[in-house]
Amino acid sequence: MERSDDVYTKDGTTDINKAPANKKKTGTWKACFFILGEEICERLAYFGTSANLVNYLHQRLNLNNAAASKVVTNFQGTCYVTPLLGAFLADSYLGRYWTIAIFSILYIMGMTLLTMSASIVGIKPSCHNGICHPTEPEKTTFFIAIYLIALGTGGIKPCVSSFGADQFDDNDEIEKRRKSSFFNWFYLSINIGALVASSVLVWIQTSVGWGWGFGIPAVAMAIALVFFFAGTRLYRLQPPGGSPLTRMLQVLVAGMRKWAVQVPADKSLLYETANEESRIKGSRKLPHTDKFSFLDKSAVETAHDKVNGSVNPWRLSTVTQVEEVKSIIRLLPVWACCIVFTTAYSQMNTTFVLQGNTMDRHMGVHFKIPSASLTVFETLSVILWVLIYDQLIIPFARKFTGHARGFTQLQRIGIGLVISILSMVSAAFVEVVRLDYIKQKGYYDVKTIPMSIFWQVPQYFLIGCAGVFTLIGQVEFFYDQAPDAMRSLCSALLLMATALGSYLNSFLVTIVTRNKKFGWITENLNRGHLDYFFWLLVILSIINFMVFLLVSRLYIYKKVIH
């Protein structure tokens, strides 16, 4: 007969009615089906907006190549900064479920306004003989729309992967093993949405019109919200644990107040709650670690730490609270190594597209491929490698490493970093060949040179493979290593690295285009040196990988008290 304590989860999750989550009725893959469905639709909306945005800016808002590239990377960067707000609200007050729901509504509003700005006369730019003349109000409407989208996605990005992982109880070994597969299928769902966006939607935007091209993603986002709500009764919800930033600040303030206090040799004397539960709602206790021992002063109990018998949290922190701060500090070097990878990865929607615009895009006599549609090869690469990784690589690697996941999360990230370097090498090689062909034929002022766009396939395929290793590894790593009540915040921290990578790309583009006539990325790429830009990214990526090797060697994985 099943014991009553086996009926409910042991990680503190509840159902939508705030009752303890029943393991048979909630969570696992039956709940994840709705989460993955929501993610497919949301990613279709996002990539349907961003994948071809550089061409919309160039054609309809009349921006040059460098300016359009910077607007796209700044937009993408903002989409990865706003998750800090969403994560704070989710961890502190709303919980992941309600944060996703509320910000999805903002997202739909932004998508609707963007569709209107591209289709309604008086709001959309007027064009004559293929040249558009956008007014300032029309530009303003467009930018309000895309940054409203950026705000909306800020509540979804840091929460949805963690919300999916919450459906698996870490205290149940069977569910814990299934959670690792969830991250692979989660990334696959992202790319299914991207596949439709980069093929069907990009073609619609190019061949039918931007109104339809943005309107369909807006409908997809509405479907995403409906799909998300449909699974409500099956979800397991992690209660918000209060402001993680406040708890971190309390540790630092308590430590500064006790800078002269001696930490006892016996670490069991450090302050912690007596019962099994952590003082932090929704968090398991963390055992003491020796690293960053200066923070332990915050957990040394003195005579001044209690007021009327109650602990003053600004004077005394629990060991778990101190270890939360240590966990974040340990993550920061790994986090920093994610920035350059994102810079390389962001080329897929910017310089790769611009490079493709100059090449022969015909497939057959009558059909012409939109340059942004080549991201379909990145998506196909992801789908292929997720299946290979989950079904073949993990069982094969497990025989040699003895690790349940085949590779550690940091090893997986490192493999992806190497593959991303190869992708940039491939892009640089294509550009070298392209420029050499132009030089030989004197095609400097030819808009489309007779060199097939399919030369770009290897660089897209490699960057997709790199994402399967590095991006999935990062999401799983930051979820596992984050304190229980800081998982949305740590997801946002990871997304912040993506934002900084996009901003770094904008900075590099600004530097290499400072000379308008002889810059690397010129309006006429046939007279520029885009290959130099790719080689620069190769060098930065190699340096980043060497730093990552050192960081991963020194990293100590988190432990919890069950």
Coordinates of C-alpha atoms in Angstrom, one line a residue:
M1 CA 0.0 0.0 0.0
E2 CA 1.3 3.5 -0.9
R3 CA 2.4 5.6 2.0
S4 CA 0.6 8.9 2.4
D5 CA 3.8 10.8 2.4
D6 CA 4.6 9.4 -1.1
V7 CA 1.4 10.9 -2.6
Y8 CA 2.6 14.5 -2.4
T9 CA 5.8 16.2 -3.6
K10 CA 8.6 17.0 -1.1
D11 CA 10.0 20.1 -2.8
G12 CA 7.3 22.5 -1.4
T13 CA 5.3 22.8 -4.6
T14 CA 1.5 23.3 -4.5
D15 CA -1.3 23.0 -7.0
I16 CA -3.3 26.1 -8.3
N17 CA -5.5 26.0 -5.2
K18 CA -2.4 26.3 -2.9
A19 CA -2.8 22.7 -1.6
P20 CA 0.2 20.3 -1.5
A21 CA 0.9 19.1 -5.0
N22 CA -0.4 15.5 -5.6
K23 CA 2.3 13.6 -7.6
K24 CA -0.3 11.5 -9.5
K25 CA -2.6 14.4 -10.5
T26 CA 0.0 17.2 -11.2
G27 CA 3.3 17.8 -12.7
T28 CA 5.7 15.6 -14.9
W29 CA 5.2 15.3 -18.6
K30 CA 1.4 15.7 -18.5
A31 CA 1.8 19.3 -17.3
C32 CA 4.9 19.9 -19.5
F33 CA 2.9 19.2 -22.6
F34 CA 1.0 22.5 -22.1
I35 CA 4.2 24.4 -21.2
L36 CA 6.0 23.1 -24.3
G37 CA 3.0 24.0 -26.4
E38 CA 3.0 27.5 -25.0
E39 CA 6.7 27.8 -25.7
I40 CA 6.4 26.7 -29.3
C41 CA 3.8 29.4 -30.0
E42 CA 5.6 32.1 -28.0
R43 CA 8.9 31.4 -29.8
L44 CA 7.1 31.4 -33.2
A45 CA 5.9 34.9 -32.2
Y46 CA 9.3 36.1 -31.1
F47 CA 11.3 34.7 -34.0
G48 CA 8.6 35.7 -36.4
T49 CA 9.3 39.2 -35.2
S50 CA 13.1 39.2 -34.9
A51 CA 14.4 36.7 -37.6
N52 CA 13.7 39.1 -40.5
L53 CA 13.6 42.4 -38.5
V54 CA 16.9 43.6 -40.0
N55 CA 15.4 43.6 -43.5
Y56 CA 12.2 45.4 -42.3
L57 CA 14.4 48.1 -40.8
H58 CA 16.4 48.3 -43.9
Q59 CA 13.5 48.4 -46.4
R60 CA 10.7 50.1 -44.5
L61 CA 12.4 52.4 -41.9
N62 CA 15.2 53.2 -44.4
L63 CA 18.1 52.3 -42.1
N64 CA 21.5 51.4 -43.5
N65 CA 23.1 47.9 -42.8
A66 CA 25.1 48.9 -39.7
A67 CA 22.2 50.9 -38.1
A68 CA 19.7 48.1 -38.8
S69 CA 22.0 45.5 -37.3
K70 CA 22.5 47.6 -34.2
V71 CA 18.7 48.2 -33.7
V72 CA 18.1 44.4 -33.9
T73 CA 20.9 43.5 -31.5
N74 CA 19.7 46.3 -29.1
F75 CA 16.2 45.0 -29.3
Q76 CA 17.4 41.4 -28.7
G77 CA 19.6 42.7 -25.8
T78 CA 16.6 44.5 -24.2
C79 CA 14.6 41.2 -24.5
Y80 CA 17.3 39.7 -22.3
V81 CA 17.5 42.6 -19.8
T82 CA 13.8 42.8 -18.9
P83 CA 13.8 39.3 -17.5
L84 CA 15.5 40.8 -14.4
L85 CA 12.2 42.5 -13.7
G86 CA 10.1 39.4 -14.5
A87 CA 12.4 37.2 -12.4
F88 CA 12.2 39.6 -9.4
L89 CA 8.4 39.6 -9.5
A90 CA 8.2 35.8 -9.9
D91 CA 10.6 34.9 -7.1
S92 CA 9.4 37.7 -4.7
Y93 CA 5.7 38.1 -5.1
L94 CA 3.8 36.6 -8.0
G95 CA 5.3 33.2 -8.6
R96 CA 6.2 31.9 -12.0
Y97 CA 2.7 31.0 -13.1
W98 CA 1.1 34.5 -12.7
T99 CA 4.2 36.3 -14.0
I100 CA 4.0 34.3 -17.2
A101 CA 0.3 35.0 -17.5
I102 CA 0.5 38.8 -16.9
F103 CA 3.5 39.5 -19.1
S104 CA 2.0 37.4 -21.9
I105 CA -0.8 39.9 -22.1
L106 CA 1.7 42.8 -22.5
Y107 CA 3.4 40.7 -25.1
I108 CA 0.1 40.3 -27.1
M109 CA -0.4 44.1 -26.9
G110 CA 3.0 44.8 -28.3
M111 CA 2.5 42.2 -31.1
T112 CA -0.8 43.8 -32.0
L113 CA 0.7 47.3 -32.1
L114 CA 3.5 46.1 -34.3
T115 CA 1.0 44.5 -36.8
M116 CA -0.9 47.8 -36.9
S117 CA 2.3 49.7 -37.5
A118 CA 3.1 47.6 -40.6
S119 CA -0.4 47.4 -42.1
I120 CA -2.6 50.4 -41.3
V121 CA -2.3 53.5 -43.5
G122 CA -1.3 56.5 -41.5
I123 CA 0.8 54.3 -39.1
K124 CA 2.8 52.3 -41.6
P125 CA 5.6 54.0 -43.6
S126 CA 4.6 55.2 -47.1
C127 CA 6.7 53.9 -50.0
H128 CA 7.2 55.1 -53.5
N129 CA 9.2 53.3 -56.2
G130 CA 10.6 50.9 -53.6
I131 CA 11.9 53.7 -51.3
C132 CA 10.1 54.3 -48.0
H133 CA 9.9 57.6 -46.1
P134 CA 8.9 56.9 -42.5
T135 CA 7.8 59.8 -40.4
E136 CA 8.8 60.3 -36.8
P137 CA 5.4 59.2 -35.4
E138 CA 5.6 56.1 -37.6
K139 CA 9.0 55.3 -36.3
T140 CA 7.9 56.0 -32.7
T141 CA 4.9 53.6 -33.0
F142 CA 7.2 50.9 -34.3
F143 CA 9.7 51.3 -31.5
I144 CA 7.0 51.4 -28.8
A145 CA 5.7 48.1 -30.2
I146 CA 9.0 46.2 -30.2
Y147 CA 10.0 47.4 -26.8
L148 CA 6.5 46.5 -25.4
I149 CA 7.3 43.0 -26.9
A150 CA 10.7 43.2 -25.1
L151 CA 8.9 43.9 -21.8
G152 CA 6.4 41.1 -22.3
T153 CA 9.0 38.5 -23.1
G154 CA 10.8 39.7 -19.9
G155 CA 8.2 38.0 -17.8
I156 CA 8.2 34.8 -19.8
K157 CA 11.9 34.0 -20.6
P158 CA 13.2 33.7 -17.0
C159 CA 10.2 31.8 -15.8
V160 CA 9.0 29.3 -18.4
S161 CA 12.0 26.9 -18.3
S162 CA 12.1 27.0 -14.5
F163 CA 8.4 26.5 -14.4
G164 CA 8.7 23.4 -16.6
A165 CA 11.5 22.0 -14.4
D166 CA 9.3 22.7 -11.3
Q167 CA 7.0 20.0 -12.6
F168 CA 9.6 17.4 -11.6
D169 CA 10.3 16.7 -7.9
D170 CA 14.1 16.8 -7.1
N171 CA 13.5 14.5 -4.1
D172 CA 12.1 11.8 -6.4
E173 CA 15.0 10.1 -8.3
I174 CA 12.8 9.0 -11.2
E175 CA 11.4 12.4 -11.7
K176 CA 14.8 14.0 -11.3
R177 CA 16.2 12.0 -14.2
R178 CA 13.2 12.9 -16.4
K179 CA 13.9 16.6 -15.7
S180 CA 17.2 16.5 -17.5
S181 CA 15.4 15.3 -20.7
F182 CA 12.9 18.1 -20.2
F183 CA 15.6 20.8 -20.9
N184 CA 16.5 19.0 -24.2
W185 CA 12.8 18.9 -25.3
F186 CA 12.3 22.5 -24.1
Y187 CA 15.1 23.7 -26.4
L188 CA 13.6 21.6 -29.2
S189 CA 10.2 23.3 -28.7
I190 CA 11.9 26.7 -29.0
N191 CA 13.4 25.6 -32.3
I192 CA 10.1 24.2 -33.7
G193 CA 8.7 27.6 -33.3
A194 CA 11.8 29.1 -34.8
L195 CA 11.6 26.7 -37.8
V196 CA 8.1 27.9 -38.7
A197 CA 9.1 31.5 -38.2
S198 CA 12.3 31.3 -40.3
S199 CA 10.7 29.4 -43.2
V200 CA 7.0 30.2 -43.5
L201 CA 6.8 33.6 -41.8
V202 CA 9.9 35.0 -43.4
W203 CA 8.5 34.0 -46.8
I204 CA 5.2 35.7 -46.0
Q205 CA 6.9 38.8 -44.8
T206 CA 9.0 39.0 -48.0
S207 CA 6.5 37.8 -50.6
V208 CA 3.0 38.6 -49.2
G209 CA 3.5 41.6 -46.8
W210 CA 4.7 42.7 -43.4
G211 CA 1.2 43.1 -42.1
W212 CA 0.5 39.4 -42.5
G213 CA 4.0 38.6 -41.5
F214 CA 3.6 40.3 -38.1
G215 CA -0.1 39.5 -37.7
I216 CA 0.3 35.7 -37.7
P217 CA 2.9 35.9 -34.9
A218 CA 0.5 38.1 -33.0
V219 CA -2.2 35.4 -33.3
A220 CA 0.4 32.7 -32.3
M221 CA 1.1 34.6 -29.1
A222 CA -2.6 34.7 -28.2
I223 CA -2.8 30.9 -28.8
A224 CA 0.3 30.5 -26.5
L225 CA -1.6 32.2 -23.7
V226 CA -4.7 30.0 -24.2
F227 CA -2.5 26.9 -24.3
F228 CA -0.8 27.9 -21.1
F229 CA -4.1 28.5 -19.2
A230 CA -5.4 25.1 -20.5
G231 CA -2.9 23.2 -18.3
T232 CA -3.6 25.2 -15.1
R233 CA -5.1 22.3 -13.0
L234 CA -2.1 20.1 -13.8
Y235 CA 0.7 22.5 -12.8
R236 CA 2.9 22.4 -9.7
L237 CA 3.6 25.9 -8.4
Q238 CA 6.7 26.9 -6.4
P239 CA 5.6 29.5 -3.8
P240 CA 7.5 32.8 -4.1
G241 CA 10.1 33.0 -1.4
G242 CA 10.2 36.8 -0.9
S243 CA 12.7 39.2 -2.4
P244 CA 16.0 37.4 -3.1
L245 CA 17.7 40.8 -3.5
T246 CA 16.6 41.7 0.0
R247 CA 17.9 38.5 1.5
M248 CA 21.3 39.0 -0.3
L249 CA 21.5 42.6 1.0
Q250 CA 20.7 41.4 4.5
V251 CA 23.7 39.0 4.4
L252 CA 26.0 41.8 3.2
V253 CA 24.7 44.3 5.8
A254 CA 24.9 41.7 8.7
G255 CA 28.5 40.8 7.5
M256 CA 29.6 44.4 7.5
R257 CA 28.2 45.0 11.0
K258 CA 30.2 42.0 12.2
W259 CA 33.5 42.6 10.3
A260 CA 35.4 42.3 13.6
V261 CA 33.6 39.1 14.8
Q262 CA 35.6 35.9 14.8
V263 CA 34.0 32.9 12.9
P264 CA 34.0 29.8 15.1
A265 CA 36.1 26.9 14.0
D266 CA 33.1 24.6 14.5
K267 CA 30.8 25.6 11.7
S268 CA 27.9 23.8 13.3
L269 CA 27.7 26.8 15.7
L270 CA 26.7 29.1 12.9
Y271 CA 23.0 30.1 13.0
E272 CA 20.4 28.0 11.3
T273 CA 16.7 27.3 12.0
A274 CA 16.2 24.3 14.2
N275 CA 13.4 22.6 12.3
E276 CA 13.8 20.8 9.0
E277 CA 12.4 23.6 6.9
S278 CA 14.4 26.5 5.8
R279 CA 13.4 30.0 7.0
I280 CA 13.1 30.9 3.3
K281 CA 9.7 29.9 1.9
G282 CA 10.0 27.4 -1.0
S283 CA 13.7 26.6 -0.3
R284 CA 15.5 23.6 1.1
K285 CA 18.4 24.1 3.5
L286 CA 21.9 24.4 2.1
P287 CA 24.9 23.0 3.9
H288 CA 27.8 25.2 4.9
T289 CA 30.7 25.5 2.4
D290 CA 34.2 26.7 3.0
K291 CA 34.5 29.1 0.0
F292 CA 34.0 32.8 0.6
S293 CA 34.3 32.3 4.3
F294 CA 34.2 36.1 5.0
L295 CA 30.4 35.9 4.4
D296 CA 30.1 33.4 7.3
K297 CA 30.3 36.4 9.7
S298 CA 26.7 37.1 8.9
A299 CA 25.6 33.8 10.5
V300 CA 27.6 34.3 13.7
E301 CA 25.1 34.8 16.6
T302 CA 25.8 37.6 19.0
A303 CA 23.9 39.2 21.9
H304 CA 22.7 42.1 19.8
D305 CA 21.0 40.0 17.1
K306 CA 17.6 39.6 18.7
V307 CA 15.0 42.2 19.5
N308 CA 12.3 41.1 22.0
G309 CA 13.2 37.5 21.4
S310 CA 13.0 37.7 17.6
V311 CA 15.9 37.6 15.2
N312 CA 16.7 40.8 13.4
P313 CA 17.4 39.6 9.8
W314 CA 19.6 42.7 9.1
R315 CA 21.9 41.5 11.9
L316 CA 21.8 37.7 11.7
S317 CA 21.4 35.5 8.6
T318 CA 20.9 31.7 8.4
V319 CA 23.6 29.4 6.9
T320 CA 21.2 28.8 4.0
Q321 CA 20.8 32.5 3.4
V322 CA 24.6 32.9 3.4
E323 CA 25.0 30.0 1.0
E324 CA 22.5 31.5 -1.4
V325 CA 24.8 34.5 -1.8
K326 CA 27.8 32.1 -2.1
S327 CA 25.9 30.2 -4.9
I328 CA 25.4 33.4 -6.9
I329 CA 29.1 34.4 -6.5
R330 CA 30.2 30.9 -7.7
L331 CA 27.9 31.3 -10.8
L332 CA 29.3 34.7 -11.8
P333 CA 32.5 33.5 -13.6
V334 CA 30.6 30.9 -15.6
W335 CA 28.0 33.5 -16.3
A336 CA 30.7 35.9 -17.7
C337 CA 31.9 33.2 -20.1
C338 CA 28.4 33.1 -21.6
I339 CA 28.6 36.7 -23.0
V340 CA 31.0 36.1 -25.9
F341 CA 29.2 33.0 -27.0
T342 CA 26.0 35.0 -27.3
T343 CA 27.8 37.6 -29.4
A344 CA 28.8 34.9 -31.8
Y345 CA 25.3 33.3 -31.7
S346 CA 23.6 36.6 -32.5
Q347 CA 25.3 36.8 -35.9
M348 CA 22.6 34.4 -37.1
N349 CA 20.0 37.2 -37.2
T350 CA 22.3 40.0 -38.3
T351 CA 25.5 39.6 -40.2
F352 CA 24.6 36.1 -41.6
V353 CA 21.5 37.6 -43.0
L354 CA 23.3 40.6 -44.5
Q355 CA 25.9 38.3 -46.0
G356 CA 23.1 36.2 -47.5
N357 CA 21.5 39.3 -49.1
T358 CA 24.5 39.7 -51.4
M359 CA 24.4 36.0 -52.7
D360 CA 22.3 34.1 -55.2
R361 CA 19.1 33.1 -53.5
H362 CA 17.4 31.3 -56.3
M363 CA 16.3 27.7 -55.8
G364 CA 15.2 26.7 -59.3
V365 CA 14.1 29.2 -61.9
H366 CA 11.2 31.0 -60.2
F367 CA 11.6 30.5 -56.4
K368 CA 13.9 33.0 -54.5
I369 CA 14.8 32.1 -50.9
P370 CA 14.6 35.0 -48.3
S371 CA 18.1 35.3 -46.8
A372 CA 16.7 35.2 -43.3
S373 CA 15.1 31.8 -44.1
L374 CA 18.5 30.1 -43.9
T375 CA 18.0 30.0 -40.2
V376 CA 15.9 27.0 -41.0
F377 CA 19.2 25.0 -41.2
E378 CA 20.1 26.1 -37.7
T379 CA 16.7 24.9 -36.5
L380 CA 17.0 21.6 -38.4
S381 CA 20.5 21.2 -36.8
V382 CA 19.0 21.7 -33.4
I383 CA 16.2 19.2 -33.9
L384 CA 18.7 16.6 -35.2
W385 CA 21.2 17.1 -32.5
V386 CA 18.7 17.2 -29.6
L387 CA 17.5 13.7 -30.8
I388 CA 21.0 12.5 -31.2
Y389 CA 22.1 13.9 -27.9
D390 CA 19.2 12.5 -25.9
Q391 CA 19.0 9.1 -27.5
L392 CA 22.6 8.3 -28.5
I393 CA 25.3 10.6 -27.0
I394 CA 24.1 10.4 -23.4
P395 CA 24.0 6.6 -23.3
F396 CA 27.3 6.3 -25.1
A397 CA 29.1 8.9 -23.0
R398 CA 27.7 7.4 -19.8
K399 CA 29.7 4.2 -20.4
F400 CA 32.9 6.1 -20.4
T401 CA 32.2 8.9 -17.9
G402 CA 30.0 7.1 -15.4
H403 CA 27.9 10.3 -15.2
A404 CA 24.1 9.9 -15.3
R405 CA 23.8 12.7 -17.9
G406 CA 26.8 11.5 -20.0
F407 CA 28.6 14.8 -19.5
T408 CA 28.6 17.2 -16.6
Q409 CA 26.8 20.4 -17.4
L410 CA 30.0 22.4 -17.6
Q411 CA 31.5 19.8 -20.0
R412 CA 28.5 20.1 -22.2
I413 CA 28.8 23.9 -22.3
G414 CA 32.5 23.7 -23.2
I415 CA 31.8 21.4 -26.1
G416 CA 29.3 23.9 -27.5
L417 CA 31.8 26.8 -27.1
V418 CA 34.3 24.9 -29.3
I419 CA 31.6 24.2 -32.0
S420 CA 30.6 27.9 -32.0
I421 CA 34.3 28.8 -32.8
L422 CA 34.0 26.5 -35.8
S423 CA 30.8 28.2 -36.9
M424 CA 32.6 31.6 -37.0
V425 CA 35.5 30.1 -38.9
S426 CA 33.0 28.8 -41.4
A427 CA 31.3 32.2 -41.8
A428 CA 34.7 33.9 -42.2
F429 CA 35.8 31.3 -44.8
V430 CA 32.6 31.9 -46.9
E431 CA 33.2 35.6 -46.8
V432 CA 36.8 35.2 -47.8
V433 CA 35.7 33.1 -50.8
R434 CA 32.9 35.6 -51.6
L435 CA 35.2 38.6 -51.6
D436 CA 37.9 36.8 -53.6
Y437 CA 35.3 36.0 -56.2
I438 CA 34.2 39.6 -56.3
K439 CA 37.8 40.7 -56.7
Q440 CA 38.4 38.3 -59.6
K441 CA 35.3 39.3 -61.5
G442 CA 35.2 43.0 -60.6
Y443 CA 31.7 42.6 -59.1
Y444 CA 32.1 45.4 -56.5
D445 CA 28.9 47.2 -57.4
V446 CA 26.8 44.1 -58.3
K447 CA 23.9 43.8 -55.9
T448 CA 23.7 40.0 -56.1
I449 CA 26.7 38.0 -57.1
P450 CA 26.4 34.5 -58.7
M451 CA 27.5 32.6 -55.7
S452 CA 24.9 30.3 -54.1
I453 CA 23.5 31.3 -50.6
F454 CA 23.8 27.6 -49.7
W455 CA 27.5 28.2 -49.0
Q456 CA 26.2 29.5 -45.7
V457 CA 24.6 26.2 -44.6
P458 CA 27.6 24.9 -42.7
Q459 CA 27.8 28.0 -40.5
Y460 CA 24.1 27.8 -39.6
F461 CA 24.3 24.1 -39.0
L462 CA 27.3 24.5 -36.7
I463 CA 25.8 27.3 -34.7
G464 CA 22.7 25.2 -34.2
C465 CA 24.8 22.3 -32.9
A466 CA 26.6 24.7 -30.6
G467 CA 23.3 25.8 -29.2
V468 CA 22.3 22.2 -28.3
F469 CA 25.4 21.8 -26.2
T470 CA 26.0 25.3 -24.8
L471 CA 22.5 26.9 -24.5
I472 CA 20.7 23.8 -23.1
G473 CA 23.7 23.1 -20.8
Q474 CA 23.5 26.7 -19.5
V475 CA 19.8 26.6 -18.8
E476 CA 20.1 23.2 -17.0
F477 CA 23.3 24.4 -15.1
F478 CA 21.8 27.6 -13.9
Y479 CA 18.5 25.9 -12.8
D480 CA 20.3 23.2 -10.9
Q481 CA 22.9 25.4 -9.3
A482 CA 20.6 28.2 -8.3
P483 CA 19.1 28.2 -4.8
D484 CA 15.5 27.0 -4.8
A485 CA 14.0 30.4 -4.2
M486 CA 16.3 32.2 -6.7
R487 CA 15.7 30.0 -9.8
S488 CA 13.9 32.7 -11.8
L489 CA 16.5 35.2 -10.8
C490 CA 19.4 33.0 -11.9
S491 CA 17.5 32.3 -15.2
A492 CA 17.3 36.1 -15.7
L493 CA 21.0 36.3 -14.8
L494 CA 21.8 33.9 -17.6
L495 CA 19.5 35.9 -20.0
M496 CA 21.4 39.1 -18.9
A497 CA 24.6 37.5 -20.3
T498 CA 22.7 37.1 -23.6
A499 CA 21.8 40.8 -23.4
L500 CA 25.4 41.8 -22.8
G501 CA 26.4 39.6 -25.7
S502 CA 24.0 41.5 -27.9
Y503 CA 25.2 44.8 -26.6
L504 CA 28.8 43.7 -27.1
N505 CA 28.0 42.9 -30.7
S506 CA 26.5 46.4 -31.2
F507 CA 29.7 47.9 -29.6
L508 CA 31.9 45.9 -32.0
V509 CA 29.8 46.9 -35.0
T510 CA 30.1 50.5 -34.0
I511 CA 33.9 50.3 -33.7
V512 CA 34.4 48.5 -37.0
T513 CA 32.0 50.9 -38.9
R514 CA 33.4 54.1 -37.5
N515 CA 35.1 54.8 -40.8
K516 CA 32.0 55.0 -43.1
K517 CA 34.1 54.5 -46.3
F518 CA 36.6 51.9 -45.2
G519 CA 34.9 50.2 -42.3
W520 CA 34.5 46.4 -42.2
I521 CA 30.7 46.4 -42.4
T522 CA 29.8 48.9 -45.1
E523 CA 26.6 49.7 -46.9
N524 CA 28.0 47.9 -49.9
L525 CA 29.4 44.7 -48.3
N526 CA 31.3 44.0 -51.6
R527 CA 33.6 46.8 -50.7
G528 CA 33.8 46.0 -46.9
H529 CA 35.6 43.3 -44.9
L530 CA 32.9 41.3 -43.1
D531 CA 35.5 38.5 -43.0
Y532 CA 37.6 40.6 -40.6
F533 CA 34.6 40.9 -38.2
F534 CA 34.1 37.1 -38.2
W535 CA 37.8 36.5 -37.6
L536 CA 37.6 38.9 -34.6
L537 CA 34.8 36.8 -33.2
V538 CA 36.9 33.7 -33.7
I539 CA 39.7 35.2 -31.7
L540 CA 37.4 36.5 -28.9
S541 CA 35.7 33.0 -28.8
I542 CA 39.0 31.2 -28.4
I543 CA 40.1 33.5 -25.5
N544 CA 36.7 33.0 -23.9
F545 CA 37.0 29.2 -24.2
M546 CA 40.4 29.2 -22.5
V547 CA 39.0 31.3 -19.6
F548 CA 36.0 28.9 -19.4
L549 CA 38.4 25.9 -19.0
L550 CA 40.0 27.6 -16.0
V551 CA 36.6 28.6 -14.5
S552 CA 35.0 25.2 -14.9
R553 CA 38.0 23.5 -13.4
L554 CA 37.7 25.5 -10.2
Y555 CA 33.9 25.3 -9.9
I556 CA 32.3 23.3 -7.0
Y557 CA 28.8 22.0 -7.6
K558 CA 26.0 22.9 -5.1
K559 CA 24.7 20.4 -2.5
V560 CA 21.4 20.5 -0.6
I561 CA 20.2 19.1 2.7
H562 CA 17.3 16.7 2.0

